[in-house]
PDB file of C-alpha atoms in Angstrom:
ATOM      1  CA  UNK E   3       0.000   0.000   0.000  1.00 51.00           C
ATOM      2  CA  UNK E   4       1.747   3.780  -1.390  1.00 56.00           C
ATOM      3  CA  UNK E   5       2.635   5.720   1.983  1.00 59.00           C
ATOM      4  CA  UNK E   6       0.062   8.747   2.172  1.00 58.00           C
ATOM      5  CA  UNK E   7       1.476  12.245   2.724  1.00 57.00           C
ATOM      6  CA  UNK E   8       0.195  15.036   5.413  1.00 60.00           C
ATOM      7  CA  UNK E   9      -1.784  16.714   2.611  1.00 58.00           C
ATOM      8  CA  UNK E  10      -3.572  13.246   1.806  1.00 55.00           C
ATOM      9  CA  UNK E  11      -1.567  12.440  -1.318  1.00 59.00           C
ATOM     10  CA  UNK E  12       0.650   9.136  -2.049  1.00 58.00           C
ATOM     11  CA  UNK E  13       3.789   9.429  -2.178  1.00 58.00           C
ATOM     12  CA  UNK E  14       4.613   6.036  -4.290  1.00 71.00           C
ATOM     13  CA  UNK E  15       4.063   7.340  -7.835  1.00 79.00           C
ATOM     14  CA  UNK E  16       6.897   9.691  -6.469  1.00 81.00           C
ATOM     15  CA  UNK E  17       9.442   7.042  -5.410  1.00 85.00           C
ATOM     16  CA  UNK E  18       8.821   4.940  -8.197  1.00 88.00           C
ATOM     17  CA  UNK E  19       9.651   7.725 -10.662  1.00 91.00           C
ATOM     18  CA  UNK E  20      13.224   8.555  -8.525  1.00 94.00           C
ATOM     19  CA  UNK E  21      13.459   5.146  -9.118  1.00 94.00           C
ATOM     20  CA  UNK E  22      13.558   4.518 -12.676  1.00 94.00           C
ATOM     21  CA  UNK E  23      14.794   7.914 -13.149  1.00 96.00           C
ATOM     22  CA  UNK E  24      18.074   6.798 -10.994  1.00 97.00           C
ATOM     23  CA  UNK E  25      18.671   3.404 -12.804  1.00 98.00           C
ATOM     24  CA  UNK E  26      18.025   5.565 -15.868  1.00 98.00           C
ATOM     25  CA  UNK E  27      21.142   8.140 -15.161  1.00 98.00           C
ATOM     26  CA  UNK E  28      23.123   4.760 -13.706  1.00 98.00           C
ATOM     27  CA  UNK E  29      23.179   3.269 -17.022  1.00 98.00           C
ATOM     28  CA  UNK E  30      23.863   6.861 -19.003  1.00 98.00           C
ATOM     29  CA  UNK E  31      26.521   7.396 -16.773  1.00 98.00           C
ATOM     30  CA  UNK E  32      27.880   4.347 -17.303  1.00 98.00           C
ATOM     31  CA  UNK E  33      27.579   4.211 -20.591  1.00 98.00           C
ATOM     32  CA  UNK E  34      28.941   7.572 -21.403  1.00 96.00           C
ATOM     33  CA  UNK E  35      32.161   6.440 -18.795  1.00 96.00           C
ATOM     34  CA  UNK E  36      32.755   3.661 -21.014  1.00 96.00           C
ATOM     35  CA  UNK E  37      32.457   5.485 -24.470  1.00 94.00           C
ATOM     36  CA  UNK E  38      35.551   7.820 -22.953  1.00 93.00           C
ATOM     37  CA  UNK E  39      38.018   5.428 -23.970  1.00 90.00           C
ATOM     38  CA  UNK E  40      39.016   6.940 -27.476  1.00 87.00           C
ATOM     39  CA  UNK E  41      38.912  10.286 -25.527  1.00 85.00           C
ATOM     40  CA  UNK E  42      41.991  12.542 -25.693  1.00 84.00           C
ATOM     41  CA  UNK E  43      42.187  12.259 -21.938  1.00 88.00           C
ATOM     42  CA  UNK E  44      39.512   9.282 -21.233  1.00 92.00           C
ATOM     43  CA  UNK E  45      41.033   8.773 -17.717  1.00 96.00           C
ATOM     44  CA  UNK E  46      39.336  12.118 -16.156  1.00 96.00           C
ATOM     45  CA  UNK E  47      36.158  11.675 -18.035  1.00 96.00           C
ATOM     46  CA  UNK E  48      35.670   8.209 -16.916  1.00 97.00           C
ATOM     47  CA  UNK E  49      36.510   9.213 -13.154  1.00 97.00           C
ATOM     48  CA  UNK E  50      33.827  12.146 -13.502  1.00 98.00           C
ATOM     49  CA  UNK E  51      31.083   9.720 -15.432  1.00 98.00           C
ATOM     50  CA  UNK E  52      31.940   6.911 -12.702  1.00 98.00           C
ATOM     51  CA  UNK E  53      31.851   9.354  -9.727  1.00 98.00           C
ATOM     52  CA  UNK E  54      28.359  10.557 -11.155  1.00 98.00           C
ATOM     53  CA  UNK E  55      26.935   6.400 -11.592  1.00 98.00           C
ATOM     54  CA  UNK E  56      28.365   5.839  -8.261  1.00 98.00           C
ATOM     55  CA  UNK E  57      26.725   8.863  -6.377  1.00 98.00           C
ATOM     56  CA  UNK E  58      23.412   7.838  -8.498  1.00 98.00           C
ATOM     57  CA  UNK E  59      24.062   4.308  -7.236  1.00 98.00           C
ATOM     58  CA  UNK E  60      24.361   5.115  -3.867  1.00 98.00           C
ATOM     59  CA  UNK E  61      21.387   7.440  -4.064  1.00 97.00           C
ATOM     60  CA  UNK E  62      19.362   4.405  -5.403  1.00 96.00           C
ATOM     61  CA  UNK E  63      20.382   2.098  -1.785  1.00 96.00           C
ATOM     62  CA  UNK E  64      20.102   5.488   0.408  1.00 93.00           C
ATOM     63  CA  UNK E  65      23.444   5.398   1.165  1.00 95.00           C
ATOM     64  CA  UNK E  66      24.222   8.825   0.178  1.00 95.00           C
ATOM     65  CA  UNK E  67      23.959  11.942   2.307  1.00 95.00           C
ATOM     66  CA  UNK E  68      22.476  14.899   0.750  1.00 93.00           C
ATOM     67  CA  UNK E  69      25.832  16.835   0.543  1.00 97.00           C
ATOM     68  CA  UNK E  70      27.829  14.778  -1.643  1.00 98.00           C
ATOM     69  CA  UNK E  71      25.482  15.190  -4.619  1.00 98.00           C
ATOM     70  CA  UNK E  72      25.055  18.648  -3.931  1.00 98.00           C
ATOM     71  CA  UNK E  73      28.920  19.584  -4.003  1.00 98.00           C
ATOM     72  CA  UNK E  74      29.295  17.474  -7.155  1.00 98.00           C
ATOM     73  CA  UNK E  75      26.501  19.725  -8.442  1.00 98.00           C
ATOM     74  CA  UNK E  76      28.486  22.631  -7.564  1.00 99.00           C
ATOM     75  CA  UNK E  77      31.694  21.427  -9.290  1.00 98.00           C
ATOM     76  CA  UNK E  78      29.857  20.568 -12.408  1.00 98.00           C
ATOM     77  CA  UNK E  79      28.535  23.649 -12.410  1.00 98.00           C
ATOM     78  CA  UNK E  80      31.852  25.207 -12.049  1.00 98.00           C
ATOM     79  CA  UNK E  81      33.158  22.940 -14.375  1.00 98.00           C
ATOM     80  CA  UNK E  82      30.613  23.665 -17.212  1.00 97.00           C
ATOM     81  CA  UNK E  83      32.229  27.856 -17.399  1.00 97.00           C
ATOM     82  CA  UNK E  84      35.441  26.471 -16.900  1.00 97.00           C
ATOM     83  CA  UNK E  85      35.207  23.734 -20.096  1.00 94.00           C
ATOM     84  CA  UNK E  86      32.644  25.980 -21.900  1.00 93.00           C
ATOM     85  CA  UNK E  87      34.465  27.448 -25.198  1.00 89.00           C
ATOM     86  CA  UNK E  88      34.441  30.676 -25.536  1.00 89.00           C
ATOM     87  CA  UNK E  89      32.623  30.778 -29.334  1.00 85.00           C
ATOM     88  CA  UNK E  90      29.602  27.728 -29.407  1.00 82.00           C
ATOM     89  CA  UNK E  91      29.444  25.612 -32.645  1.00 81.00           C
ATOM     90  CA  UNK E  92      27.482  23.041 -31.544  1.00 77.00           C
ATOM     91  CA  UNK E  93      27.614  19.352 -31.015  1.00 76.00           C
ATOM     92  CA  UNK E  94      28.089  17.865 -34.405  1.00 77.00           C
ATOM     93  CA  UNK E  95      31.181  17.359 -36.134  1.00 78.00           C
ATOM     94  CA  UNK E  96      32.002  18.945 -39.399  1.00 77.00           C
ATOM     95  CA  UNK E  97      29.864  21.979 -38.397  1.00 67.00           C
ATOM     96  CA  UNK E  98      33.116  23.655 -36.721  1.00 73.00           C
ATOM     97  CA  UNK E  99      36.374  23.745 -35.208  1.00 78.00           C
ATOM     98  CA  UNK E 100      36.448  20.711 -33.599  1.00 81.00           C
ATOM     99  CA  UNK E 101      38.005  21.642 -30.333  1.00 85.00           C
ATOM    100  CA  UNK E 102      35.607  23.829 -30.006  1.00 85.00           C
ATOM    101  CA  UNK E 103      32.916  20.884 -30.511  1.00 86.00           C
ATOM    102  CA  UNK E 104      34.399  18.360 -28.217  1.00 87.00           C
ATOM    103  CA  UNK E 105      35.081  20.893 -25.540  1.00 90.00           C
ATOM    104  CA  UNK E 106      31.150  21.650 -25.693  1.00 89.00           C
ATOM    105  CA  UNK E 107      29.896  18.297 -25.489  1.00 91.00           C
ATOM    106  CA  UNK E 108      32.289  17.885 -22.732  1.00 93.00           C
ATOM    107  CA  UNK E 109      30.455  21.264 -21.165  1.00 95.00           C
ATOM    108  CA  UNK E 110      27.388  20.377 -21.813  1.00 96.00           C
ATOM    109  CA  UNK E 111      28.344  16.635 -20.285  1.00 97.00           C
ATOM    110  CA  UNK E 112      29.170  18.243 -16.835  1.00 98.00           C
ATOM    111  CA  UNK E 113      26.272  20.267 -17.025  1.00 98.00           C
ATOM    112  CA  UNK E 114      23.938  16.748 -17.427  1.00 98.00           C
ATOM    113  CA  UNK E 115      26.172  16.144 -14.508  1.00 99.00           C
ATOM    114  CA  UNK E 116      25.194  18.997 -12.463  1.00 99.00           C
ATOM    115  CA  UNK E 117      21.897  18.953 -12.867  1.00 99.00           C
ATOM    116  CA  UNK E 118      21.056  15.221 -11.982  1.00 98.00           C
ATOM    117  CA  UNK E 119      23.217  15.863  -8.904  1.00 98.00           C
ATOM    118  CA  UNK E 120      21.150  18.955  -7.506  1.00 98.00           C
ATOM    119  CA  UNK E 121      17.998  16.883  -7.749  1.00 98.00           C
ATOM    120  CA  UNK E 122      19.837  14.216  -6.302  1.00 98.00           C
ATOM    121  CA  UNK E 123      20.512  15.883  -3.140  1.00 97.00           C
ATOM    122  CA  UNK E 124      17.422  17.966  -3.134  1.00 96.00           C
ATOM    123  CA  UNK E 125      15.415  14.751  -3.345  1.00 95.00           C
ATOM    124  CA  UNK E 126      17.776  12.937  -0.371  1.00 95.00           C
ATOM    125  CA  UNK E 127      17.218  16.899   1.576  1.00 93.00           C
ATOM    126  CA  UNK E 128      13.367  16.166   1.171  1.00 88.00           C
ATOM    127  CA  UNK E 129      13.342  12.626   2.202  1.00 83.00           C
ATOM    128  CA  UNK E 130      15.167  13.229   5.125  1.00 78.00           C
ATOM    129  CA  UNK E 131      12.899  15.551   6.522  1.00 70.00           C
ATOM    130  CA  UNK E 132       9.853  13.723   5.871  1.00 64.00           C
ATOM    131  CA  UNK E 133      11.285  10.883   8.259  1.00 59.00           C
ATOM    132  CA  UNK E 134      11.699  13.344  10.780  1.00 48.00           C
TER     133      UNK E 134
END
């Protein structure tokens, strides 16, 4: 039987969602870890993709505290100005310089990051409190 919140609605559909939404960014993370190897550095962009499947992991078992996602968020964040080039030409080769192409995907990558981690640790924040 789905738990029932205080304003009377059920919380399951909710969980469920996380859920699949977790094993969903396990596998891209993995994925996109593995697909690193013919990078021009594929050691650092493996250890961020693997950091980001093992934080999602860990989020899946509740083994993570809300922090951890949450500064990963940050340094994605910080990450994504700091890889960002300076002039955008998009994703797709042949449509510009292509350093300026891998360094956005790799941007936009970290980004992905980012943004999975700060619901990550806003959805650990929120479950914490409601076992309170």
């Amino acid at each position: 039987m789905p738990s029932v919140s205080k304003y009377g609605r059920y919380i399951y559909p909710m969980k469920m969602c996380f859920n699949v939404l977790g094993w969903l960014f396990v596998a891209l993370f993995s994925i996109s870890a593995i697909l690193q190897y013919n990078d021009p550095d594929p050691f650092l962009w493996m250890v961020i993709y693997g950091l980001a499947m093992l934080v999602t992991l860990g989020f899946l078992f509740k083994k993570v505290p809300s922090l951890l996602p949450f500064v990963l968020g940050i340094l994605g964040l910080f990450g994504f100005f700091y890889v960002l080039p300076e002039k955008f030409e998009g994703f797709v080769i042949g449509g510009g310089d292509i350093k300026n192409i891998e360094e956005a995907r790799e941007a936009f990558g970290l980004l992905i990051i980012a943004v999975v981690m700060f619901i990550l640790a806003i959805r650990i924040r929120f479950e914490n409190r409601s076992e309170v």
